[in-house]
């Protein structure tokens, strides 16, 4: 089963669109075909492919193209976290329509960029954009409690465990609550003019 088929399995909902987001260090926008080499290079890492259930063990150029094409469905949108200073791809955030009431987020950060706060900055900005664009939907994530780094990051951003198991083995369902989100200046320093992430040239 190809990566696109794995992503799309069981999803039949309306189309998802997100604005382009800029934070202090990042430009966050849909992945596009010109980024296929960067997407493969970032993602073909056992630390990532062993943690994200729909990624194959060896992430190829064909897999990267499938990930980018997923946005054409409008149900699974993958956004690149691009360092504004050197234009390097440091991470990927996905937003997924799981039901009429929920949007699931997921993310991964490249090895060289880990430990520098890009995950919190990028995921936080995307979550706030989703909350603004889809105020009636719950924003959820699944995480293994033993994945301490991700669990703590999600908790820091305002996600709380529901007490329910996730769809994936060993994972717990977490839901975002704006009351628990960091206060003060918004994670996103600016949100540019909306550009639909559901376009074929854009794409956890």
PDB file of N, CA and C in Angstrom, residues 42 45 109-116 118:
ATOM      1  N   UNK A  42      14.723  15.014   4.920  1.00  0.00           N
ATOM      2  CA  UNK A  42      14.317  15.268   6.305  1.00  0.00           C
ATOM      3  C   UNK A  42      13.665  14.050   6.934  1.00  0.00           C
ATOM      4  N   UNK A  45      14.537   9.073   8.147  1.00  0.00           N
ATOM      5  CA  UNK A  45      15.283   9.023   9.395  1.00  0.00           C
ATOM      6  C   UNK A  45      14.540   8.040  10.305  1.00  0.00           C
ATOM      7  N   UNK A 109      10.280  16.777  13.258  1.00  0.00           N
ATOM      8  CA  UNK A 109      11.352  17.760  13.099  1.00  0.00           C
ATOM      9  C   UNK A 109      12.620  17.024  12.729  1.00  0.00           C
ATOM     10  N   UNK A 110      13.374  17.573  11.789  1.00  0.00           N
ATOM     11  CA  UNK A 110      14.612  16.952  11.331  1.00  0.00           C
ATOM     12  C   UNK A 110      15.673  16.903  12.409  1.00  0.00           C
ATOM     13  N   UNK A 111      16.560  15.915  12.303  1.00  0.00           N
ATOM     14  CA  UNK A 111      17.554  15.671  13.343  1.00  0.00           C
ATOM     15  C   UNK A 111      18.389  16.885  13.710  1.00  0.00           C
ATOM     16  N   UNK A 112      18.900  17.600  12.715  1.00  0.00           N
ATOM     17  CA  UNK A 112      19.776  18.739  12.992  1.00  0.00           C
ATOM     18  C   UNK A 112      19.036  19.886  13.655  1.00  0.00           C
ATOM     19  N   UNK A 113      17.702  19.911  13.502  1.00  0.00           N
ATOM     20  CA  UNK A 113      16.912  21.019  14.038  1.00  0.00           C
ATOM     21  C   UNK A 113      16.294  20.712  15.397  1.00  0.00           C
ATOM     22  N   UNK A 114      16.415  19.478  15.858  1.00  0.00           N
ATOM     23  CA  UNK A 114      15.790  19.114  17.134  1.00  0.00           C
ATOM     24  C   UNK A 114      16.469  19.815  18.306  1.00  0.00           C
ATOM     25  N   UNK A 115      15.676  20.096  19.311  1.00  0.00           N
ATOM     26  CA  UNK A 115      16.196  20.736  20.500  1.00  0.00           C
ATOM     27  C   UNK A 115      16.358  22.235  20.379  1.00  0.00           C
ATOM     28  N   UNK A 116      15.846  22.829  19.315  1.00  0.00           N
ATOM     29  CA  UNK A 116      15.992  24.275  19.104  1.00  0.00           C
ATOM     30  C   UNK A 116      14.659  25.006  19.160  1.00  0.00           C
ATOM     31  N   UNK A 118      11.911  24.536  17.392  1.00  0.00           N
ATOM     32  CA  UNK A 118      11.138  24.676  16.147  1.00  0.00           C
ATOM     33  C   UNK A 118       9.799  23.941  16.236  1.00  0.00           C
TER      34      UNK A 118
END
